[in-house]
Amino acid sequence: MTLHKLTFMGNPVLREVAALIEHPQDAVLLQLVADMHETMLAEEGVGLAAPQVGISQRLFVFRVPEERTSDDKDDAPWQHQTLINPEITPLSDEMEMGWEGCLSIPGLRGVVPRYKRIGYRGIDEKGKMVEREAAGFHARVVQHELDHLDGVLYLDRMKDMRHLTFESEMHHFMKQEEM
Ligand code: NI
């Protein structure tokens, strides 16, 4: 296992449209997937996209921790998820505001609008097609990570920069976490 170094905002790789992966079962790629899971956990993240370790390819890993889930059946906890060449379809126009952070933008949190309900599909590390519906935090993580593959950061999606804060000041907002 190799822990990868993260790239941070300002690194051009985070602004590129990442390339489709032609061989999802390639041994080098599968090692990268395993290393990305290790790196995500070591950094205490809930998601990590390949450009965040300097690799401009369409791949991300994520998890949905139990404490972030809701009663919605499509917002259940997940561990160790991998999506290669992922695609998203919004299932309604309904948007939801919620707090996000990003390992490539350390120390900050912001309120970002995301689709409340999405369908997504992609290939996992076993070469199997994953097709699922997601809501709430699960949907939010997948949208955030897919944005990384298109060179988009959550700051680009924010509607009101007054809802950008350092983590150390976040308690000032906690009365209304979902805005
Ligand atoms: Ni991120």
mmCIF file with all atom_site columns, C-alpha atoms in Angstrom, residues 23 25 34 55 58 64 70 86 115 169:
data_model
loop_
_atom_site.group_PDB
_atom_site.id
_atom_site.type_symbol
_atom_site.label_atom_id
_atom_site.label_alt_id
_atom_site.label_comp_id
_atom_site.label_asym_id
_atom_site.label_entity_id
_atom_site.label_seq_id
_atom_site.pdbx_PDB_ins_code
_atom_site.Cartn_x
_atom_site.Cartn_y
_atom_site.Cartn_z
_atom_site.occupancy
_atom_site.B_iso_or_equiv
_atom_site.pdbx_formal_charge
_atom_site.auth_seq_id
_atom_site.auth_comp_id
_atom_site.auth_asym_id
_atom_site.auth_atom_id
_atom_site.pdbx_PDB_model_num
ATOM 1  C CA . HIS A 1 23  ? -8.988  -0.640 -19.023 1.00 0.00 ? 23  HIS A CA 1
ATOM 2  C CA . GLN A 1 25  ? -9.249  -4.034 -14.721 1.00 0.00 ? 25  GLN A CA 1
ATOM 3  C CA . ALA A 1 34  ? -6.522  0.300  -3.261  1.00 0.00 ? 34  ALA A CA 1
ATOM 4  C CA . ILE A 1 55  ? -3.927  11.529 -11.648 1.00 0.00 ? 55  ILE A CA 1
ATOM 5  C CA . ARG A 1 58  ? -12.136 9.277  -14.262 1.00 0.00 ? 58  ARG A CA 1
ATOM 6  C CA . VAL A 1 64  ? -21.041 7.265  3.490   1.00 0.00 ? 64  VAL A CA 1
ATOM 7  C CA . SER A 1 70  ? -30.850 9.925  7.058   1.00 0.00 ? 70  SER A CA 1
ATOM 8  C CA . PRO A 1 86  ? -19.034 7.323  -13.363 1.00 0.00 ? 86  PRO A CA 1
ATOM 9  C CA . TYR A 1 115 ? -29.414 17.658 -6.392  1.00 0.00 ? 115 TYR A CA 1
ATOM 10 C CA . GLU A 1 169 ? -15.269 29.144 13.162  1.00 0.00 ? 169 GLU A CA 1
#
